[in-house]
Amino acid sequence: MSTDLSKKIRHEAFLDKIVSAEEAASWIEDGMTIGMSGFTLFGEPKVFPKALSERGKNEKFKVNIFTGASLGPDADQAMAEADIINLRLPYQANPVMRKKINSGEMKYIDQHLSHTAETLRQGNLGKVDYAVIEAAAITEDGLIIPTGSVGNSPIFVEKADHVIIELNTSTPDSYEGIHDIYVPKDQGDNREAIPVYDDLSKRIGTIGIKVDPAKVRGVILSDRPDIPSPLFEPNEETQAIADNLLDFLAKEVEEGRLGPNLAPLQSGVGSVANAVLSGMAKSDRFKNLVVASEVLQDGIFDLIDAGVVDFAIATAFSLSKKRVDNLASDLEKYKDKILFRPQEITNHPEVIRRLGVIAFNTALEVDIYGNVNSTHVSGTHVMNGIGGSADFARNARITIFVTQSTAKDGNISTIVPFVTHVDHTNHEVDVIVTEQGYADIRGLCPTDAAEKIIENCMHPKYKAQARKYFEDAKAKRGGNTPHLLDEAFSWHINLAEKGTMLLDEK
Amino acid sequence: MSTDLSKKIRHEAFLDKIVSAEEAASWIEDGMTIGMSGFTLFGEPKVFPKALSERGKNEKFKVNIFTGASLGPDADQAMAEADIINLRLPYQANPVMRKKINSGEMKYIDQHLSHTAETLRQGNLGKVDYAVIEAAAITEDGLIIPTGSVGNSPIFVEKADHVIIELNTSTPDSYEGIHDIYVPKDQGDNREAIPVYDDLSKRIGTIGIKVDPAKVRGVILSDRPDIPSPLFEPNEETQAIADNLLDFLAKEVEEGRLGPNLAPLQSGVGSVANAVLSGMAKSDRFKNLVVASEVLQDGIFDLIDAGVVDFAIATAFSLSKKRVDNLASDLEKYKDKILFRPQEITNHPEVIRRLGVIAFNTALEVDIYGNVNSTHVSGTHVMNGIGGSADFARNARITIFVTQSTAKDGNISTIVPFVTHVDHTNHEVDVIVTEQGYADIRGLCPTDAAEKIIENCMHPKYKAQARKYFEDAKAKRGGNTPHLLDEAFSWHINLAEKGTMLLDEK
């Protein structure tokens, strides 16, 4: 290990600081706030949170855990199981943690992913005691080279009183050079423009995170590999959604609103996003695309291989086992096609509006007027979180939400009279896509949008009851956005009582 | 009039184009889209829309009317009465028009005020046939000098096939030099950063709107004066809200999160905003403030006089009769303290995030978790529109919503279990202020936020029933955001049936 280690830790001041995970975990006090690296299971510390969770089994304490986004089994899950978290933000996706949150045992703030860094800078979330950052290496200059995500690590390192580095000796050396770390100044301090322009490949920052060595209290060694995500192979329904979305984009090109290289693309994580990317790789309709996204999934490599995508920006990987196993060689191969930036930069409203991104994200439910719920099942139980979807949706050139028209064997219609929780208002929703078709609601008033969403996107078996609600609401109440407040949630209530959103005919 | 006219129209090509309002109105064809200047009753064409409305009394046609924001009696109201509008966007505030919208006789898209220009640029709203722009003068270089607002006029002039200028000979000459017109390039065309930085007084554009004289089909003469808005004198309740808000800001300074010059301020239009500004003028707690807002009300002049505000940016005036009558001398006096920019620049997410604006806007209703309804009474009937509130709220350093805790003699609680329409999600709401107190919900999970909003902001007579809903929702349903879908709108339904949100005790 020592040969490796001299390559991985190339600055003497850090070599002296190697400690065990248990020792580092012992420094944490009840009530502290820890900022951890990690985003969609990539780049998170693994042995530190595990050690902290172990300590929690014998000792009563609680900490606040702020991250980039979702962490995996050794972190979010282990800490949730050990009941050591008071407050968690800005995003999670772990089933055990989700259960603790929804039972009220853990506090959770679902935050826009571009906002966390700003709120820390503004002092609006209190201070960060420790930053715990997974690293691929520490350079001669004392830069921390992150691994498969950047996330909020730069702001955590800047704002924390102390830094703990979890150096992962199993990570490919080729991580070095893939990151582009730019940290904005404080507001009111002559802050400059974020220097991201049309040429996305132009570097704006450094290859690693600057840290004052005096702030680094410990370096932990780890060899835990990156965590693969499930592989999302397209099925018939996700393929149909992807085809509809590609048809919409083709029409935009045909009608001259977009060129064949479209506009920078952002895609959410999941099966539909992956199916769309695969569809683009197979299609010859679009070329010389660039990706300005939050997360890179497997599909991005296919698109680069197919010569469809020229360059991609993101803050993290989310890769399947196959890609994780090939990561070292893939990083070499794709290194000049990819840059990883802090999540406040990839998701920055300034950057998204300037570039004119096309954003497609997944909806949990959509209402007939185009309001979108991305997070809360039946309005109460949070699934994962809003993530970066609203960062992109609000400022995109075209904002697209995708969903299958039904769920749970058709007992749930994802298109409902009134969403039980609003994450995206219809002010910022342009196109809804399901396997049934797409509704382009740009330039439509709410009632015209409703006609189109019901007609083009709903599953046929729910159309009649949607039309009845809509017509009754217009006739009995009226307004620019007709609703019947005593029936608005009747489909959800029916589901809770009878197991289906299909109402009895009367 | 001729002496005036040579001062007002200083470019020959335009002098040849003088036509009557009736003639210009006759050019408009059924189905056309007209982009009109005007914002909060300032800077709108008056004789053209009046003539178009007259024509509509004898002839059946409909047009789409896009503006900056709300127009007055000779425009929005006249056109609504004449039934000549198919689609209106992005904002209105006229009672006659509101009625037509809510009865379904007129289509209305309530749009973020920073979005209209971008959607036109992207081709997402179709083409603009005519731009009709009120002007204070036309310069030697052929620049159109706007009057009391800039709004969306620059993009309308750029994108329209034809331009009609309504030259208002009654406007003060001192309007010249107060405008700062900057128009971003198209997305994908190497768009640059919006060059607004901490020194707000630094000009970024031209003193007027560039126009190709060949596109100008007609110049109409008008002498209709600017339209005053009601004067919002503080009453006991608005004063209490203002005091609570000022206390909150003072606490931010005390705890070191803000300096005594705070951060650039944005305030919505209305009585509370004016009371806050008056309160600031009287207080010696804050100094050397700058305003980065959308609209300047009377209060801003008091603040400048008191030496509290050094500089103010906006896109429009909204002034009372007293200030309108003194406008010519006021413009001279305050000219070096004020700049008017296009609404896409004042409200630009890039600018708001960079500067770190403190935004306070009025809510129609707020729910216990901090979601805000700014627009729809009982979820169906639109009042005015979202305006720029969300442009500011999403990206502000601190986002504050103010409202009186009750309305209609106490029969309505403005704090409810579930808002009937969501304009601002709780992801972007930091502080709620009523006359009862303020709830700073930064860093609080939804249930902790609910405790604080109920305790600090609700009217005492609604607290018990709010606590009952909240406790029942936690006990019966749970989740990160506990709700009971069959009771969520019960207060509103009670109001509709019994005239009060106060529920009967059972």
mmCIF file of N, CA and C in Angstrom, chain A residues 101-102 107-110 112 114-115 118 122-124 187-191 193 198 257 349-350 353-354 356 376 379-381 386 390 394-395 397 418 420 422-423 425 427-428 442-444 446 448 477-481 483 485 489, chain B residues 101-102 107-110 112 114-115 118 122-124 187-191 193 198 257 349-350 353-354 356 376 379-381 386 390 394-395 397 418 420 422-423 425 427-428 442-444 446 448 477-481 483 485 489:
data_model
loop_
_atom_site.group_PDB
_atom_site.id
_atom_site.type_symbol
_atom_site.label_atom_id
_atom_site.label_comp_id
_atom_site.label_asym_id
_atom_site.label_seq_id
_atom_site.Cartn_x
_atom_site.Cartn_y
_atom_site.Cartn_z
ATOM 1 N N ILE A 101 -37.642 9.231 8.056
ATOM 2 C CA ILE A 101 -38.108 10.604 7.798
ATOM 3 C C ILE A 101 -39.625 10.655 7.869
ATOM 4 N N ASN A 102 -40.273 9.710 7.200
ATOM 5 C CA ASN A 102 -41.734 9.767 7.112
ATOM 6 C C ASN A 102 -42.433 9.357 8.406
ATOM 7 N N LYS A 107 -35.464 14.494 10.983
ATOM 8 C CA LYS A 107 -35.867 15.723 10.296
ATOM 9 C C LYS A 107 -35.200 15.783 8.924
ATOM 10 N N TYR A 108 -35.965 16.263 7.956
ATOM 11 C CA TYR A 108 -35.453 16.284 6.595
ATOM 12 C C TYR A 108 -35.895 17.563 5.897
ATOM 13 N N ILE A 109 -34.946 18.306 5.362
ATOM 14 C CA ILE A 109 -35.271 19.463 4.529
ATOM 15 C C ILE A 109 -34.927 19.126 3.093
ATOM 16 N N ASP A 110 -35.977 19.131 2.289
ATOM 17 C CA ASP A 110 -35.867 18.849 0.861
ATOM 18 C C ASP A 110 -35.526 20.175 0.195
ATOM 19 N N HIS A 112 -33.616 22.689 -2.941
ATOM 20 C CA HIS A 112 -33.075 22.810 -4.291
ATOM 21 C C HIS A 112 -31.566 22.559 -4.226
ATOM 22 N N SER A 114 -29.120 23.532 -5.927
ATOM 23 C CA SER A 114 -28.218 24.683 -6.128
ATOM 24 C C SER A 114 -28.228 25.627 -4.929
ATOM 25 N N HIS A 115 -29.135 25.393 -3.974
ATOM 26 C CA HIS A 115 -29.294 26.365 -2.887
ATOM 27 C C HIS A 115 -28.415 26.110 -1.663
ATOM 28 N N GLU A 118 -25.302 28.285 -1.256
ATOM 29 C CA GLU A 118 -25.622 29.698 -0.995
ATOM 30 C C GLU A 118 -26.113 29.896 0.440
ATOM 31 N N GLN A 122 -24.518 32.318 3.241
ATOM 32 C CA GLN A 122 -25.300 33.399 3.835
ATOM 33 C C GLN A 122 -25.451 33.228 5.353
ATOM 34 N N GLY A 123 -25.000 32.084 5.857
ATOM 35 C CA GLY A 123 -25.145 31.831 7.292
ATOM 36 C C GLY A 123 -26.549 31.394 7.665
ATOM 37 N N ASN A 124 -27.353 31.036 6.683
ATOM 38 C CA ASN A 124 -28.756 30.721 6.961
ATOM 39 C C ASN A 124 -28.991 29.301 7.447
ATOM 40 N N GLN A 187 -21.967 36.829 -1.692
ATOM 41 C CA GLN A 187 -22.795 37.901 -2.224
ATOM 42 C C GLN A 187 -22.422 39.206 -1.516
ATOM 43 N N GLY A 188 -22.424 40.307 -2.278
ATOM 44 C CA GLY A 188 -22.084 41.597 -1.702
ATOM 45 C C GLY A 188 -20.594 41.857 -1.678
ATOM 46 N N ASP A 189 -19.812 40.885 -2.131
ATOM 47 C CA ASP A 189 -18.359 40.999 -2.091
ATOM 48 C C ASP A 189 -17.824 41.117 -3.525
ATOM 49 N N ASN A 190 -18.517 41.944 -4.333
ATOM 50 C CA ASN A 190 -18.158 42.092 -5.752
ATOM 51 C C ASN A 190 -18.095 40.746 -6.466
ATOM 52 N N ARG A 191 -19.143 39.982 -6.259
ATOM 53 C CA ARG A 191 -19.219 38.677 -6.909
ATOM 54 C C ARG A 191 -19.222 38.860 -8.424
ATOM 55 N N ALA A 193 -19.538 37.212 -12.514
ATOM 56 C CA ALA A 193 -20.391 36.294 -13.262
ATOM 57 C C ALA A 193 -19.806 34.879 -13.180
ATOM 58 N N ASP A 198 -21.071 29.242 -23.873
ATOM 59 C CA ASP A 198 -21.466 28.162 -24.789
ATOM 60 C C ASP A 198 -20.435 27.041 -24.933
ATOM 61 N N ARG A 257 -37.561 26.026 -34.360
ATOM 62 C CA ARG A 257 -37.297 26.619 -33.040
ATOM 63 C C ARG A 257 -35.994 26.106 -32.442
ATOM 64 N N PRO A 349 -28.873 28.879 -11.707
ATOM 65 C CA PRO A 349 -29.858 29.516 -12.569
ATOM 66 C C PRO A 349 -29.209 30.406 -13.627
ATOM 67 N N GLU A 350 -28.125 31.054 -13.253
ATOM 68 C CA GLU A 350 -27.410 31.921 -14.205
ATOM 69 C C GLU A 350 -26.944 31.122 -15.416
ATOM 70 N N ARG A 353 -30.044 29.509 -17.509
ATOM 71 C CA ARG A 353 -30.749 30.509 -18.312
ATOM 72 C C ARG A 353 -29.855 30.992 -19.461
ATOM 73 N N ARG A 354 -28.561 31.186 -19.163
ATOM 74 C CA ARG A 354 -27.676 31.691 -20.218
ATOM 75 C C ARG A 354 -27.567 30.697 -21.373
ATOM 76 N N GLY A 356 -29.622 28.165 -22.069
ATOM 77 C CA GLY A 356 -30.889 27.752 -22.682
ATOM 78 C C GLY A 356 -31.028 26.248 -22.742
ATOM 79 N N HIS A 376 -43.709 13.910 -3.144
ATOM 80 C CA HIS A 376 -44.495 13.425 -2.015
ATOM 81 C C HIS A 376 -45.619 12.482 -2.437
ATOM 82 N N GLY A 379 -49.063 13.311 -1.107
ATOM 83 C CA GLY A 379 -48.897 14.632 -0.514
ATOM 84 C C GLY A 379 -48.227 14.661 0.845
ATOM 85 N N THR A 380 -47.932 13.488 1.405
ATOM 86 C CA THR A 380 -47.424 13.458 2.779
ATOM 87 C C THR A 380 -46.041 12.798 2.912
ATOM 88 N N HIS A 381 -45.873 11.672 2.207
ATOM 89 C CA HIS A 381 -44.660 10.870 2.414
ATOM 90 C C HIS A 381 -43.636 11.154 1.322
ATOM 91 N N ILE A 386 -36.665 16.881 -4.213
ATOM 92 C CA ILE A 386 -36.823 17.635 -5.455
ATOM 93 C C ILE A 386 -35.528 17.636 -6.257
ATOM 94 N N ALA A 390 -35.954 21.435 -10.029
ATOM 95 C CA ALA A 390 -36.490 22.797 -10.097
ATOM 96 C C ALA A 390 -35.419 23.810 -10.493
ATOM 97 N N ARG A 394 -37.100 25.721 -13.768
ATOM 98 C CA ARG A 394 -37.467 27.123 -13.726
ATOM 99 C C ARG A 394 -36.787 27.930 -14.825
ATOM 100 N N ASN A 395 -35.548 27.563 -15.158
ATOM 101 C CA ASN A 395 -34.764 28.422 -16.051
ATOM 102 C C ASN A 395 -34.473 27.836 -17.417
ATOM 103 N N ARG A 397 -34.804 26.415 -21.279
ATOM 104 C CA ARG A 397 -35.395 26.905 -22.525
ATOM 105 C C ARG A 397 -36.696 26.133 -22.784
ATOM 106 N N PHE A 418 -55.815 17.513 -9.021
ATOM 107 C CA PHE A 418 -55.080 18.468 -8.201
ATOM 108 C C PHE A 418 -53.926 17.687 -7.586
ATOM 109 N N THR A 420 -51.229 16.562 -4.990
ATOM 110 C CA THR A 420 -51.280 16.617 -3.531
ATOM 111 C C THR A 420 -50.073 17.352 -2.931
ATOM 112 N N VAL A 422 -47.047 20.378 -4.491
ATOM 113 C CA VAL A 422 -46.536 21.082 -5.671
ATOM 114 C C VAL A 422 -45.039 21.330 -5.514
ATOM 115 N N ASP A 423 -44.273 20.807 -6.458
ATOM 116 C CA ASP A 423 -42.844 21.125 -6.522
ATOM 117 C C ASP A 423 -42.528 22.080 -7.660
ATOM 118 N N THR A 425 -44.613 24.681 -10.302
ATOM 119 C CA THR A 425 -45.898 25.260 -10.664
ATOM 120 C C THR A 425 -46.023 25.291 -12.183
ATOM 121 N N HIS A 427 -46.380 27.595 -14.059
ATOM 122 C CA HIS A 427 -45.662 28.702 -14.696
ATOM 123 C C HIS A 427 -44.401 28.224 -15.405
ATOM 124 N N GLU A 428 -43.866 27.094 -14.963
ATOM 125 C CA GLU A 428 -42.570 26.701 -15.517
ATOM 126 C C GLU A 428 -42.582 25.331 -16.187
ATOM 127 N N ARG A 442 -47.088 25.137 -23.951
ATOM 128 C CA ARG A 442 -46.552 26.496 -24.083
ATOM 129 C C ARG A 442 -47.591 27.380 -24.784
ATOM 130 N N GLY A 443 -47.790 28.550 -24.235
ATOM 131 C CA GLY A 443 -48.717 29.485 -24.868
ATOM 132 C C GLY A 443 -50.177 29.149 -24.660
ATOM 133 N N LEU A 444 -50.473 28.196 -23.795
ATOM 134 C CA LEU A 444 -51.879 27.851 -23.529
ATOM 135 C C LEU A 444 -52.294 28.363 -22.155
ATOM 136 N N PRO A 446 -54.655 28.022 -18.698
ATOM 137 C CA PRO A 446 -54.845 26.790 -17.921
ATOM 138 C C PRO A 446 -55.918 25.839 -18.477
ATOM 139 N N ASP A 448 -57.073 25.549 -21.590
ATOM 140 C CA ASP A 448 -56.614 24.939 -22.842
ATOM 141 C C ASP A 448 -55.535 23.895 -22.564
ATOM 142 N N ARG A 477 -67.850 26.179 -10.641
ATOM 143 C CA ARG A 477 -67.013 27.179 -9.973
ATOM 144 C C ARG A 477 -66.413 28.215 -10.926
ATOM 145 N N GLY A 478 -65.957 27.754 -12.076
ATOM 146 C CA GLY A 478 -65.323 28.676 -13.017
ATOM 147 C C GLY A 478 -63.981 29.186 -12.522
ATOM 148 N N GLY A 479 -63.567 30.325 -13.068
ATOM 149 C CA GLY A 479 -62.255 30.869 -12.719
ATOM 150 C C GLY A 479 -61.235 30.565 -13.800
ATOM 151 N N ASN A 480 -60.055 31.202 -13.669
ATOM 152 C CA ASN A 480 -59.006 30.951 -14.656
ATOM 153 C C ASN A 480 -58.468 29.537 -14.530
ATOM 154 N N THR A 481 -58.602 28.962 -13.324
ATOM 155 C CA THR A 481 -58.134 27.601 -13.052
ATOM 156 C C THR A 481 -59.258 26.872 -12.315
ATOM 157 N N HIS A 483 -61.644 24.579 -10.319
ATOM 158 C CA HIS A 483 -61.470 23.433 -9.420
ATOM 159 C C HIS A 483 -62.714 23.283 -8.560
ATOM 160 N N LEU A 485 -63.090 22.246 -4.782
ATOM 161 C CA LEU A 485 -62.216 21.906 -3.648
ATOM 162 C C LEU A 485 -62.680 20.648 -2.910
ATOM 163 N N PHE A 489 -59.259 16.185 -4.309
ATOM 164 C CA PHE A 489 -58.433 15.033 -3.911
ATOM 165 C C PHE A 489 -59.234 13.731 -3.885
ATOM 166 N N ILE B 101 -61.661 37.229 -17.399
ATOM 167 C CA ILE B 101 -60.759 36.074 -17.317
ATOM 168 C C ILE B 101 -61.410 34.961 -16.500
ATOM 169 N N ASN B 102 -61.962 35.330 -15.369
ATOM 170 C CA ASN B 102 -62.495 34.305 -14.469
ATOM 171 C C ASN B 102 -63.828 33.725 -14.933
ATOM 172 N N LYS B 107 -58.749 34.465 -22.399
ATOM 173 C CA LYS B 107 -57.671 33.557 -21.986
ATOM 174 C C LYS B 107 -56.552 34.360 -21.330
ATOM 175 N N TYR B 108 -55.990 33.800 -20.302
ATOM 176 C CA TYR B 108 -54.954 34.529 -19.555
ATOM 177 C C TYR B 108 -53.862 33.555 -19.132
ATOM 178 N N ILE B 109 -52.642 33.895 -19.479
ATOM 179 C CA ILE B 109 -51.493 33.131 -18.985
ATOM 180 C C ILE B 109 -50.749 34.000 -17.979
ATOM 181 N N ASP B 110 -50.730 33.504 -16.769
ATOM 182 C CA ASP B 110 -50.044 34.164 -15.659
ATOM 183 C C ASP B 110 -48.591 33.702 -15.712
ATOM 184 N N HIS B 112 -44.214 34.241 -15.133
ATOM 185 C CA HIS B 112 -43.120 34.936 -14.442
ATOM 186 C C HIS B 112 -42.686 36.128 -15.312
ATOM 187 N N SER B 114 -39.994 37.691 -15.694
ATOM 188 C CA SER B 114 -38.696 37.607 -16.379
ATOM 189 C C SER B 114 -38.742 36.639 -17.555
ATOM 190 N N HIS B 115 -39.842 35.899 -17.696
ATOM 191 C CA HIS B 115 -39.861 34.835 -18.709
ATOM 192 C C HIS B 115 -40.360 35.253 -20.091
ATOM 193 N N GLU B 118 -37.750 35.876 -22.824
ATOM 194 C CA GLU B 118 -37.062 34.651 -23.230
ATOM 195 C C GLU B 118 -37.957 33.774 -24.097
ATOM 196 N N GLN B 122 -37.224 32.508 -27.855
ATOM 197 C CA GLN B 122 -37.149 31.076 -28.159
ATOM 198 C C GLN B 122 -38.217 30.653 -29.179
ATOM 199 N N GLY B 123 -39.095 31.576 -29.523
ATOM 200 C CA GLY B 123 -40.168 31.221 -30.464
ATOM 201 C C GLY B 123 -41.289 30.432 -29.818
ATOM 202 N N ASN B 124 -41.305 30.381 -28.492
ATOM 203 C CA ASN B 124 -42.274 29.527 -27.798
ATOM 204 C C ASN B 124 -43.648 30.166 -27.633
ATOM 205 N N GLN B 187 -30.135 32.697 -26.836
ATOM 206 C CA GLN B 187 -29.430 31.562 -26.247
ATOM 207 C C GLN B 187 -28.768 30.752 -27.371
ATOM 208 N N GLY B 188 -27.578 30.238 -27.087
ATOM 209 C CA GLY B 188 -26.869 29.449 -28.093
ATOM 210 C C GLY B 188 -26.059 30.319 -29.045
ATOM 211 N N ASP B 189 -26.132 31.629 -28.886
ATOM 212 C CA ASP B 189 -25.456 32.555 -29.783
ATOM 213 C C ASP B 189 -24.322 33.258 -29.030
ATOM 214 N N ASN B 190 -23.592 32.468 -28.244
ATOM 215 C CA ASN B 190 -22.522 33.010 -27.401
ATOM 216 C C ASN B 190 -23.016 34.145 -26.511
ATOM 217 N N ARG B 191 -24.102 33.886 -25.875
ATOM 218 C CA ARG B 191 -24.672 34.869 -24.951
ATOM 219 C C ARG B 191 -23.673 35.177 -23.840
ATOM 220 N N ALA B 193 -22.593 37.187 -20.058
ATOM 221 C CA ALA B 193 -23.166 37.413 -18.731
ATOM 222 C C ALA B 193 -23.953 38.727 -18.741
ATOM 223 N N ASP B 198 -22.240 44.602 -8.233
ATOM 224 C CA ASP B 198 -22.617 45.291 -6.989
ATOM 225 C C ASP B 198 -22.870 46.789 -7.157
ATOM 226 N N ARG B 257 -25.411 38.158 10.257
ATOM 227 C CA ARG B 257 -25.655 37.582 8.931
ATOM 228 C C ARG B 257 -25.803 38.656 7.857
ATOM 229 N N PRO B 349 -32.821 35.964 -12.920
ATOM 230 C CA PRO B 349 -32.292 35.096 -11.863
ATOM 231 C C PRO B 349 -30.785 35.258 -11.694
ATOM 232 N N GLU B 350 -30.094 35.492 -12.788
ATOM 233 C CA GLU B 350 -28.639 35.680 -12.715
ATOM 234 C C GLU B 350 -28.293 36.875 -11.838
ATOM 235 N N ARG B 353 -29.530 36.361 -7.987
ATOM 236 C CA ARG B 353 -28.655 35.446 -7.258
ATOM 237 C C ARG B 353 -27.287 36.066 -7.028
ATOM 238 N N ARG B 354 -26.775 36.749 -8.047
ATOM 239 C CA ARG B 354 -25.434 37.336 -7.899
ATOM 240 C C ARG B 354 -25.408 38.396 -6.792
ATOM 241 N N GLY B 356 -27.642 38.830 -4.359
ATOM 242 C CA GLY B 356 -28.108 38.383 -3.044
ATOM 243 C C GLY B 356 -29.185 39.296 -2.490
ATOM 244 N N HIS B 376 -54.511 33.093 -6.656
ATOM 245 C CA HIS B 376 -55.831 32.533 -6.914
ATOM 246 C C HIS B 376 -56.705 32.493 -5.656
ATOM 247 N N GLY B 379 -58.350 29.185 -4.932
ATOM 248 C CA GLY B 379 -57.722 28.243 -5.858
ATOM 249 C C GLY B 379 -58.209 28.325 -7.288
ATOM 250 N N THR B 380 -59.214 29.129 -7.561
ATOM 251 C CA THR B 380 -59.813 29.131 -8.898
ATOM 252 C C THR B 380 -59.765 30.482 -9.607
ATOM 253 N N HIS B 381 -60.071 31.548 -8.855
ATOM 254 C CA HIS B 381 -60.241 32.866 -9.476
ATOM 255 C C HIS B 381 -58.983 33.707 -9.324
ATOM 256 N N ILE B 386 -48.823 36.330 -10.746
ATOM 257 C CA ILE B 386 -47.638 36.062 -9.918
ATOM 258 C C ILE B 386 -46.629 37.208 -10.052
ATOM 259 N N ALA B 390 -41.970 35.473 -8.014
ATOM 260 C CA ALA B 390 -41.212 34.222 -8.031
ATOM 261 C C ALA B 390 -39.827 34.397 -8.628
ATOM 262 N N ARG B 394 -37.339 32.904 -5.688
ATOM 263 C CA ARG B 394 -36.527 31.706 -5.889
ATOM 264 C C ARG B 394 -35.044 31.961 -5.676
ATOM 265 N N ASN B 395 -34.582 33.154 -6.043
ATOM 266 C CA ASN B 395 -33.139 33.377 -6.052
ATOM 267 C C ASN B 395 -32.626 34.351 -5.006
ATOM 268 N N ARG B 397 -31.530 36.138 -1.464
ATOM 269 C CA ARG B 397 -30.728 35.755 -0.298
ATOM 270 C C ARG B 397 -31.657 35.424 0.865
ATOM 271 N N PHE B 418 -53.750 23.953 3.847
ATOM 272 C CA PHE B 418 -53.239 23.597 2.524
ATOM 273 C C PHE B 418 -53.638 24.744 1.606
ATOM 274 N N THR B 420 -54.787 26.648 -1.622
ATOM 275 C CA THR B 420 -55.611 26.146 -2.726
ATOM 276 C C THR B 420 -54.935 26.332 -4.085
ATOM 277 N N VAL B 422 -50.651 26.878 -5.522
ATOM 278 C CA VAL B 422 -49.263 27.107 -5.110
ATOM 279 C C VAL B 422 -48.532 27.940 -6.159
ATOM 280 N N ASP B 423 -48.021 29.078 -5.735
ATOM 281 C CA ASP B 423 -47.153 29.879 -6.601
ATOM 282 C C ASP B 423 -45.696 29.795 -6.172
ATOM 283 N N THR B 425 -43.257 27.385 -3.691
ATOM 284 C CA THR B 425 -43.183 26.199 -2.835
ATOM 285 C C THR B 425 -42.327 26.510 -1.610
ATOM 286 N N HIS B 427 -39.794 25.284 -0.629
ATOM 287 C CA HIS B 427 -38.351 25.231 -0.863
ATOM 288 C C HIS B 427 -37.733 26.626 -0.902
ATOM 289 N N GLU B 428 -38.561 27.621 -1.240
ATOM 290 C CA GLU B 428 -37.967 28.946 -1.448
ATOM 291 C C GLU B 428 -38.540 30.018 -0.538
ATOM 292 N N ARG B 442 -36.084 29.193 8.055
ATOM 293 C CA ARG B 442 -34.838 28.701 7.460
ATOM 294 C C ARG B 442 -34.259 27.598 8.350
ATOM 295 N N GLY B 443 -33.840 26.529 7.713
ATOM 296 C CA GLY B 443 -33.219 25.451 8.471
ATOM 297 C C GLY B 443 -34.186 24.589 9.259
ATOM 298 N N LEU B 444 -35.486 24.788 9.022
ATOM 299 C CA LEU B 444 -36.475 23.967 9.733
ATOM 300 C C LEU B 444 -37.108 22.946 8.781
ATOM 301 N N PRO B 446 -40.325 20.545 7.586
ATOM 302 C CA PRO B 446 -41.711 21.014 7.460
ATOM 303 C C PRO B 446 -42.505 21.034 8.774
ATOM 304 N N ASP B 448 -41.414 21.306 11.902
ATOM 305 C CA ASP B 448 -40.911 22.380 12.776
ATOM 306 C C ASP B 448 -41.341 23.753 12.241
ATOM 307 N N ARG B 477 -51.897 10.291 9.567
ATOM 308 C CA ARG B 477 -51.233 10.022 8.295
ATOM 309 C C ARG B 477 -49.710 10.059 8.395
ATOM 310 N N GLY B 478 -49.158 10.994 9.135
ATOM 311 C CA GLY B 478 -47.706 11.089 9.242
ATOM 312 C C GLY B 478 -47.064 11.552 7.947
ATOM 313 N N GLY B 479 -45.779 11.245 7.789
ATOM 314 C CA GLY B 479 -45.025 11.685 6.615
ATOM 315 C C GLY B 479 -44.190 12.903 6.942
ATOM 316 N N ASN B 480 -43.332 13.266 5.998
ATOM 317 C CA ASN B 480 -42.479 14.444 6.203
ATOM 318 C C ASN B 480 -43.314 15.720 6.191
ATOM 319 N N THR B 481 -44.466 15.669 5.505
ATOM 320 C CA THR B 481 -45.366 16.817 5.400
ATOM 321 C C THR B 481 -46.780 16.310 5.693
ATOM 322 N N HIS B 483 -50.546 15.594 6.219
ATOM 323 C CA HIS B 483 -51.787 16.203 5.745
ATOM 324 C C HIS B 483 -52.920 15.188 5.858
ATOM 325 N N LEU B 485 -55.997 14.567 3.469
ATOM 326 C CA LEU B 485 -56.511 15.067 2.195
ATOM 327 C C LEU B 485 -58.002 15.371 2.243
ATOM 328 N N PHE B 489 -58.855 21.090 2.595
ATOM 329 C CA PHE B 489 -59.546 22.308 2.142
ATOM 330 C C PHE B 489 -60.799 22.601 2.955
#
